[in-house]
Coordinates of C-alpha atoms in Angstrom, one line a residue:
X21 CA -47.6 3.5 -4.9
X22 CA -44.3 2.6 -3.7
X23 CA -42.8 1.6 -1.1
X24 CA -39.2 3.6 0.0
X25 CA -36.9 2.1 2.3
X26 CA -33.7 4.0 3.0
X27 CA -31.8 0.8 3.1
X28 CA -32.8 -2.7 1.7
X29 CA -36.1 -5.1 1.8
X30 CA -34.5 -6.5 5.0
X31 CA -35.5 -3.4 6.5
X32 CA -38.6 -3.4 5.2
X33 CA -39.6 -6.5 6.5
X34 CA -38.4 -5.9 9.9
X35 CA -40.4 -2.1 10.6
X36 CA -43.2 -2.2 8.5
X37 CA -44.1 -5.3 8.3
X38 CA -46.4 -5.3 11.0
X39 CA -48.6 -2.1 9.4
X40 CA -48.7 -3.7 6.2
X41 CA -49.8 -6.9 7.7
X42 CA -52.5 -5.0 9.6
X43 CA -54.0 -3.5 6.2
X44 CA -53.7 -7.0 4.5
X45 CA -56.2 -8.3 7.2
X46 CA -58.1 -5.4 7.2
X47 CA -58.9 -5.9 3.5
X48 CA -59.4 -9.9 4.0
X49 CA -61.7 -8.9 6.7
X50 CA -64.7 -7.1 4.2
X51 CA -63.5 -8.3 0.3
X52 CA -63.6 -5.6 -2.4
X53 CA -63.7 -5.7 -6.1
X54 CA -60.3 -4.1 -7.2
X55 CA -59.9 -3.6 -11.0
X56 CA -56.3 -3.8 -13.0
X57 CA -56.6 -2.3 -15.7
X58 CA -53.0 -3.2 -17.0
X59 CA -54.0 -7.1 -17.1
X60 CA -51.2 -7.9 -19.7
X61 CA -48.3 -5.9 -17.3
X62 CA -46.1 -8.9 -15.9
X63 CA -46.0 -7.1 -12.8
X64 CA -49.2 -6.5 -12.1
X65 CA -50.4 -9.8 -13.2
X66 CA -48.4 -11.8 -10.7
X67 CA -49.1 -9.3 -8.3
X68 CA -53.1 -10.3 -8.9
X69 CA -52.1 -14.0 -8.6
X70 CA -50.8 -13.3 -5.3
X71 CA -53.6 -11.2 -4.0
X72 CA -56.1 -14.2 -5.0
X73 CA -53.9 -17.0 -3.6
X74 CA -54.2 -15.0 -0.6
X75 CA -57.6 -13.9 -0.5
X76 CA -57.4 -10.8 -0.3
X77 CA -59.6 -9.0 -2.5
X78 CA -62.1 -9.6 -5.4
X79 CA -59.7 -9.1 -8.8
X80 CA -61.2 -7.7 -11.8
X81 CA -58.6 -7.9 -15.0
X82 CA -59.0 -5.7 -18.0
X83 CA -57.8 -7.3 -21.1
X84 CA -57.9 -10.1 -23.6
X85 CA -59.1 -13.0 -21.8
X86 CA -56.7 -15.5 -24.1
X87 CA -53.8 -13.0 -24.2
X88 CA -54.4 -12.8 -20.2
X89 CA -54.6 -16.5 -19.6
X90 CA -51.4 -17.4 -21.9
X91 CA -49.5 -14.9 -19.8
X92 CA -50.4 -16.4 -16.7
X93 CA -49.5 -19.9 -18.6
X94 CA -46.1 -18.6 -19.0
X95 CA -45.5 -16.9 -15.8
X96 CA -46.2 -20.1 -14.1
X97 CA -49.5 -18.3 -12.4
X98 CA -52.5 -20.8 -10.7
X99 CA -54.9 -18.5 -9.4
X100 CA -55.9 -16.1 -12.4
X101 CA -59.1 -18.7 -13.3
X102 CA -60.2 -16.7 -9.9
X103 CA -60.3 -13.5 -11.5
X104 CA -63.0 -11.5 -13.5
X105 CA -61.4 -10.9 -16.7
X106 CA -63.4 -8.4 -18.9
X107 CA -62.1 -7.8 -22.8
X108 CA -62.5 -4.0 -23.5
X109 CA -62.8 -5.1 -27.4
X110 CA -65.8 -7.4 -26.9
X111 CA -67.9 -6.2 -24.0
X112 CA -71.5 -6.7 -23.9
X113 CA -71.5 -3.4 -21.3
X114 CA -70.0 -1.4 -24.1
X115 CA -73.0 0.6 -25.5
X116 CA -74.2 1.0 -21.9
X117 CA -71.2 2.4 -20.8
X118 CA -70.9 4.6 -23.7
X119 CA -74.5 5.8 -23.2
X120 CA -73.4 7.0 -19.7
X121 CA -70.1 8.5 -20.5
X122 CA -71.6 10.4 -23.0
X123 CA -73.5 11.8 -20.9
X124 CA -71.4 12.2 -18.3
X125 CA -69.4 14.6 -20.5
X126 CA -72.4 16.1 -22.2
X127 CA -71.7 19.6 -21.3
X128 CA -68.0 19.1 -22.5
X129 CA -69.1 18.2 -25.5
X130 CA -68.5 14.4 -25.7
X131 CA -70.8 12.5 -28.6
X132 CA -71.6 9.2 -28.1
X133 CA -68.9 8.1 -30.9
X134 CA -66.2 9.3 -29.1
X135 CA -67.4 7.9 -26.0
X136 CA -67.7 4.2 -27.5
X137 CA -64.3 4.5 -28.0
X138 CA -63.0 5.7 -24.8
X139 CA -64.9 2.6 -23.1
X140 CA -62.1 0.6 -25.0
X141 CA -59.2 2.1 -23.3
X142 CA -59.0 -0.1 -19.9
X143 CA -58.7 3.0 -17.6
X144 CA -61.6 4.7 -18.7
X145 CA -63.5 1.2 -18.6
X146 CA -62.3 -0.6 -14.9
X147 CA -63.9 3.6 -14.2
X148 CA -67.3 3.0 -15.8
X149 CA -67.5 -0.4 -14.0
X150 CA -66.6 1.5 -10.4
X151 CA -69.0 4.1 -11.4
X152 CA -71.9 1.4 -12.4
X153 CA -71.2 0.0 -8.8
X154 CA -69.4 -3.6 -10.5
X155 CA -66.3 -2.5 -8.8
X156 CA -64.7 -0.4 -5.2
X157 CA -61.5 0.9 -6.5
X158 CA -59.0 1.0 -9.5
X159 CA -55.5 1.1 -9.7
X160 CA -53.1 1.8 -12.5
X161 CA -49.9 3.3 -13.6
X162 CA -47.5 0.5 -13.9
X163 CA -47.4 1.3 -17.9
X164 CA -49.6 4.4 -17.7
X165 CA -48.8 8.1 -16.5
X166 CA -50.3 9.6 -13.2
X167 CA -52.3 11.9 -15.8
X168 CA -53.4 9.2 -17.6
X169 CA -54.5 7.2 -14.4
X170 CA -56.2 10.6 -12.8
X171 CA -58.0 12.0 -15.9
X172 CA -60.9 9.1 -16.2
X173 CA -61.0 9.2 -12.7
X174 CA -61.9 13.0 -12.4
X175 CA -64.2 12.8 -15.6
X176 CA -66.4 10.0 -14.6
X177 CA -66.3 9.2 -10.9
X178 CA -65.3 12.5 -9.7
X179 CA -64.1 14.1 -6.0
X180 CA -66.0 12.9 -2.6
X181 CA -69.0 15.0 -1.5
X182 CA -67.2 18.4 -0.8
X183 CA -63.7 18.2 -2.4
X184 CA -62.4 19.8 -5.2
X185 CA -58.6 18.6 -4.9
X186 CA -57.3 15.6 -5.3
X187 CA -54.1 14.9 -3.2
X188 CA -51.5 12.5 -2.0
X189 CA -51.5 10.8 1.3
X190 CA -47.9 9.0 3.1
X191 CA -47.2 6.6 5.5
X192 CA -44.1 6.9 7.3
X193 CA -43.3 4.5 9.4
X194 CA -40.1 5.6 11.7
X195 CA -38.3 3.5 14.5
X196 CA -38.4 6.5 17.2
X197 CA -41.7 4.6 18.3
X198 CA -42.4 8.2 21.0
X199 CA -43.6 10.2 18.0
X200 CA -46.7 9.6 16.1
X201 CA -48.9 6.1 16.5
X202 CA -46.4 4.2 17.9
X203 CA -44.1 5.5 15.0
X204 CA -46.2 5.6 12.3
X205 CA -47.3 9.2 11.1
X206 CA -49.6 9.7 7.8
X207 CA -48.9 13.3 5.8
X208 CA -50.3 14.8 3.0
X209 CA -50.4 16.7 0.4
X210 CA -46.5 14.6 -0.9
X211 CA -47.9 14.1 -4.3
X212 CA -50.6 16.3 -6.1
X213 CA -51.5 19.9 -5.4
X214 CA -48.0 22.5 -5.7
X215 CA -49.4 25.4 -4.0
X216 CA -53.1 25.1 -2.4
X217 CA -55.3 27.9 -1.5
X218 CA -56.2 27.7 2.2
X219 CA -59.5 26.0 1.2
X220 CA -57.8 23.1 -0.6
X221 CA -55.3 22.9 2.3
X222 CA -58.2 22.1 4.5
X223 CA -59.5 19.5 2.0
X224 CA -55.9 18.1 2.3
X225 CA -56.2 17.7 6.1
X226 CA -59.4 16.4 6.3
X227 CA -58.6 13.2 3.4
X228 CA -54.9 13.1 5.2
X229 CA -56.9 11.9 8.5
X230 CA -59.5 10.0 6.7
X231 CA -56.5 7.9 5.1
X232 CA -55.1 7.4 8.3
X233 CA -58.3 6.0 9.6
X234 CA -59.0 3.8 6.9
X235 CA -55.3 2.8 6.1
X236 CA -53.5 3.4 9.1
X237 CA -56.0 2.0 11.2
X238 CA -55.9 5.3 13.1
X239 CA -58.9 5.5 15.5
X240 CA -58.1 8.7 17.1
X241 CA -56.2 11.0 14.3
X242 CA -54.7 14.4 15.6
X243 CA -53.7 16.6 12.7
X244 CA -51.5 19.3 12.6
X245 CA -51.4 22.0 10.1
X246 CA -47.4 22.5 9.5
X247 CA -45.8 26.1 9.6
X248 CA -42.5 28.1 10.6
X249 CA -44.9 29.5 13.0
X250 CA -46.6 28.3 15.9
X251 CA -49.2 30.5 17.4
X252 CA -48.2 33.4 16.1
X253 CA -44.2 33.6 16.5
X254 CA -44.3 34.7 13.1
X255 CA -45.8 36.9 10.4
X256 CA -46.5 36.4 7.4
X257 CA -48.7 35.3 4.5
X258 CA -48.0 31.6 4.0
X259 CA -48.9 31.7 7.8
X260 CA -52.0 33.2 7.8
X261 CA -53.1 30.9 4.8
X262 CA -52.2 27.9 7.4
X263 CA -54.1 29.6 9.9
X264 CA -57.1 30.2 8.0
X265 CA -57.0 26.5 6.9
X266 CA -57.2 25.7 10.1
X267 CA -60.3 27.1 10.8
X268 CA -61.7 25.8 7.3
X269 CA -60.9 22.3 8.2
X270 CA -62.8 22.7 11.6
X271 CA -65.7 23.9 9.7
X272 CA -65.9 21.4 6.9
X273 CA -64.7 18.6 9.5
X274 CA -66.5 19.5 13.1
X275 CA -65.2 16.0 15.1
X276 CA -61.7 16.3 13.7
X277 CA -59.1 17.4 15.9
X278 CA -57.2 19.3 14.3
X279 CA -55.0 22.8 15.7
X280 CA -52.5 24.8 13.7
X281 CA -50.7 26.4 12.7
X282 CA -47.8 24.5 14.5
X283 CA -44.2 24.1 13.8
X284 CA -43.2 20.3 13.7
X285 CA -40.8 20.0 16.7
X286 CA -44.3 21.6 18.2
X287 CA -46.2 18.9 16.8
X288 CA -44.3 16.4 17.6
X289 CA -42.6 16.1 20.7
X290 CA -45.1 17.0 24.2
X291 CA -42.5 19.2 26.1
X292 CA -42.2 21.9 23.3
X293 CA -45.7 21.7 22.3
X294 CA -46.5 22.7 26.1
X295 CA -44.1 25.5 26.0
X296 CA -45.2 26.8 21.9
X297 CA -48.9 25.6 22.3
X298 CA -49.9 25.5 25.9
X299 CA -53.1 24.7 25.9
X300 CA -53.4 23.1 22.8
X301 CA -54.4 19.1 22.4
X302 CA -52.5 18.3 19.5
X303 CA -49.5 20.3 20.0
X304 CA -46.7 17.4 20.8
X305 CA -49.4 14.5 20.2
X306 CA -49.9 14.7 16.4
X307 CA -50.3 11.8 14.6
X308 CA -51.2 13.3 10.9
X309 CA -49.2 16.5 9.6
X310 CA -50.6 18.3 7.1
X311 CA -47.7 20.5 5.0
X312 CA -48.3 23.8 4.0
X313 CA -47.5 23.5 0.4
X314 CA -45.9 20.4 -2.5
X315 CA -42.6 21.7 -1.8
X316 CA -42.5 21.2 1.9
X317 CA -44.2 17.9 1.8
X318 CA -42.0 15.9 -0.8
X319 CA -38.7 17.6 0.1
X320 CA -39.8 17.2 4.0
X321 CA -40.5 13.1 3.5
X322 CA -37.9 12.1 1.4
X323 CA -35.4 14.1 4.4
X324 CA -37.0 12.1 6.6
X325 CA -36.5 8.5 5.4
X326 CA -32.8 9.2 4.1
X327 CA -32.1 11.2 7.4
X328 CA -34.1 9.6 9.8
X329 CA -33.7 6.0 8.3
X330 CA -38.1 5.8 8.6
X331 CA -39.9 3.9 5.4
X332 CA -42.2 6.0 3.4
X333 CA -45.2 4.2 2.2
X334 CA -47.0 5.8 -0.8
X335 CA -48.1 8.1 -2.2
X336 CA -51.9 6.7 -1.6
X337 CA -54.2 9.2 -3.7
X338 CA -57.3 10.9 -2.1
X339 CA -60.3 12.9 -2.6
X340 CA -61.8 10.9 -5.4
X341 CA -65.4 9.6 -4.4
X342 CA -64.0 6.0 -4.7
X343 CA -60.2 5.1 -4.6
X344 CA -58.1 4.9 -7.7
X345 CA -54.6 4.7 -7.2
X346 CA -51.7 5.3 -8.7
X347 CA -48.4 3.2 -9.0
X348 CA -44.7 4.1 -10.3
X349 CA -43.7 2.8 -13.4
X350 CA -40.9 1.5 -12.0
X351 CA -42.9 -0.1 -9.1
X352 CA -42.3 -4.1 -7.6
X353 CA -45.0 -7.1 -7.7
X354 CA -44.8 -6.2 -3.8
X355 CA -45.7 -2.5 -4.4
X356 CA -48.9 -3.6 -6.5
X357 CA -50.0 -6.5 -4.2
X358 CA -49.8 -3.9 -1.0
X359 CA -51.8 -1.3 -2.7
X360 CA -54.1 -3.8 -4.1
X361 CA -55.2 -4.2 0.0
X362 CA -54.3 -0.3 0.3
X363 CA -57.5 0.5 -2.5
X364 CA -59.4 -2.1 -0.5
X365 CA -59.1 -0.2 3.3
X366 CA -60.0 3.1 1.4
X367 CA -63.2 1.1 -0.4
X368 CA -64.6 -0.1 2.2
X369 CA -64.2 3.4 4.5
X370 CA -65.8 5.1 0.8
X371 CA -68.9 3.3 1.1
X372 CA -69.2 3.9 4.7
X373 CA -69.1 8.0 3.8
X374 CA -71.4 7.7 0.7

């Protein structure tokens, strides 16, 4: 996760403060246990110090509790004695967690050799501990790659009841306060899935407005599902795939609102959604947008916040049964503190839904 301001932290501070401020008390509100699996990253270290002196969430560090300790030492850190710090080298859970793993991955042919090793590796581990209910979320990716964050994940505690994508959700906060939540619009799929079939696209709207609800805040999300189209103005393929989607998500999702497929400007803004959509009541009042395909999304958000000067907040990962996220390498003590409470928001919605 990171977050991208067109312009400076100044800017930050002054338009989405008040959003991230909302999810920080959300998370104080019901504490989760987030692991850090990269205990010994600088960045994510502080970032944990932070979280505690702020009470935020419950911190559990993967890694060698003296190595751990004399980096907090030097880093001038006072809080990490708050922490659960768990050495993957000398953990009594080991042989329990390799019993489970192993069978976990039975079919795939795991033994239980290779499985007492991958307990070592901290991703796979802070996973075993989220899957043997000692943690809510996980996130990673400050020294690891998205693959290596996402492949535990999707091996041991898999997709939520009835999804079989994972994808990326966005924040983007914009200062034309009319459109949106007061500004603030969540999209998907801006990270994960290139081209989905019209049954992962519906996957992708339904997690894109359950983000929004436990993220956002959203109580009331109205998503549209993005086209060239609206109702029929055009023909084609890719459009029938959105329609179709459309009616998947309403079937997978009954109490969603949800209408497509929609051009934005149709989505968006209440006089041309009356004029494309009459009838419709999402067209010009949508607060998620769901994009048709990779391409559209990532190309479509990044035009948005260098164009339309709006901060994009992401991307937050969804679809796995409980939340593990995943960070930029090049990410800021502020990015991993904010998705530390980020995790937390999508934790306590995941036990809600189990």
């Amino acid at each position: 996760m990171i977050i991208f301001a067109p312009n400076n932290q100044k800017h930050i501070n002054i338009f989405s403060m008040d959003l991230l401020q909302q999810i920080i008390d959300r998370a104080k509100s019901n504490k989760q246990r987030i692991v850090l699996p990269e205990a010994l990253e600088e960045r994510t270290l502080t970032a944990a110090d932070r979280v505690l002196a702020d009470d935020i969430a419950d911190i559990i560090l993967i890694g060698n509790p003296e190595e751990v300790k004399a980096l907090a030492a030097k880093l001038g850190l006072t809080n990490i004695d708050k922490a659960t710090i768990i050495d993957p080298e000398n953990n009594p859970k080991s042989e329990e967690y390799a019993t489970l793993l192993a069978e976990l991955r039975k079919k795939k042919g795991m033994t239980i050799e290779q499985a007492r090793e991958l307990v070592k590796n901290p991703l796979y581990l802070g996973c075993m501990i989220i899957k043997t209910e000692g943690a809510d979320g996980q996130i990673s990716g400050a020294l690891s790659t998205t693959g290596d964050t996402l492949r535990p994940a999707l091996q041991i505690i898999k997709c939520s009841p009835g999804i079989t994508c994972v994808s990326g959700g966005m924040l983007l906060i914009s200062k034309q306060k009319q459109y949106g939540e007061n500004g603030v619009l969540v999209v998907g799929d801006v990270a994960v899935t290139p081209m989905p079939d019209e049954n992962q696209l519906a996957q992708i709207a339904v997690c894109t407005a359950q983000t929004a609800k436990s993220v956002a805040g959203f109580t009331d999300p109205r998503v549209a599902m993005l086209s060239f189209s609206t109702k029929g103005s055009a023909k084609h393929e890719v459009v029938d795939k959105v329609v179709e989607a459309t009616r998947l998500a309403k079937e997978m999702a009954p109490e969603l609102k949800v209408d497509g497929e929609v051009q934005d400007d149709a989505a968006l803004v209440p006089s041309v959604g009356e004029k494309k959509a009459p009838g419709s009541d999402i067209a010009g009042h949508a607060n998620v947008l769901v994009f048709p395909n990779l391409e559209v999304g990532n190309i479509g958000y990044k035009l948005v916040q260098r164009l339309g000067d709006a901060i994009a907040i992401g991307p937050i990962l969804q679809g796995i049964a409980r939340p593990v996220n995943d960070l930029s390498r090049g990410c800021s003590v502020d990015d991993i503190y904010y998705m530390v409470a980020i995790t937390a928001c999508q934790a306590m919605d995941a036990k809600i839904e189990k």
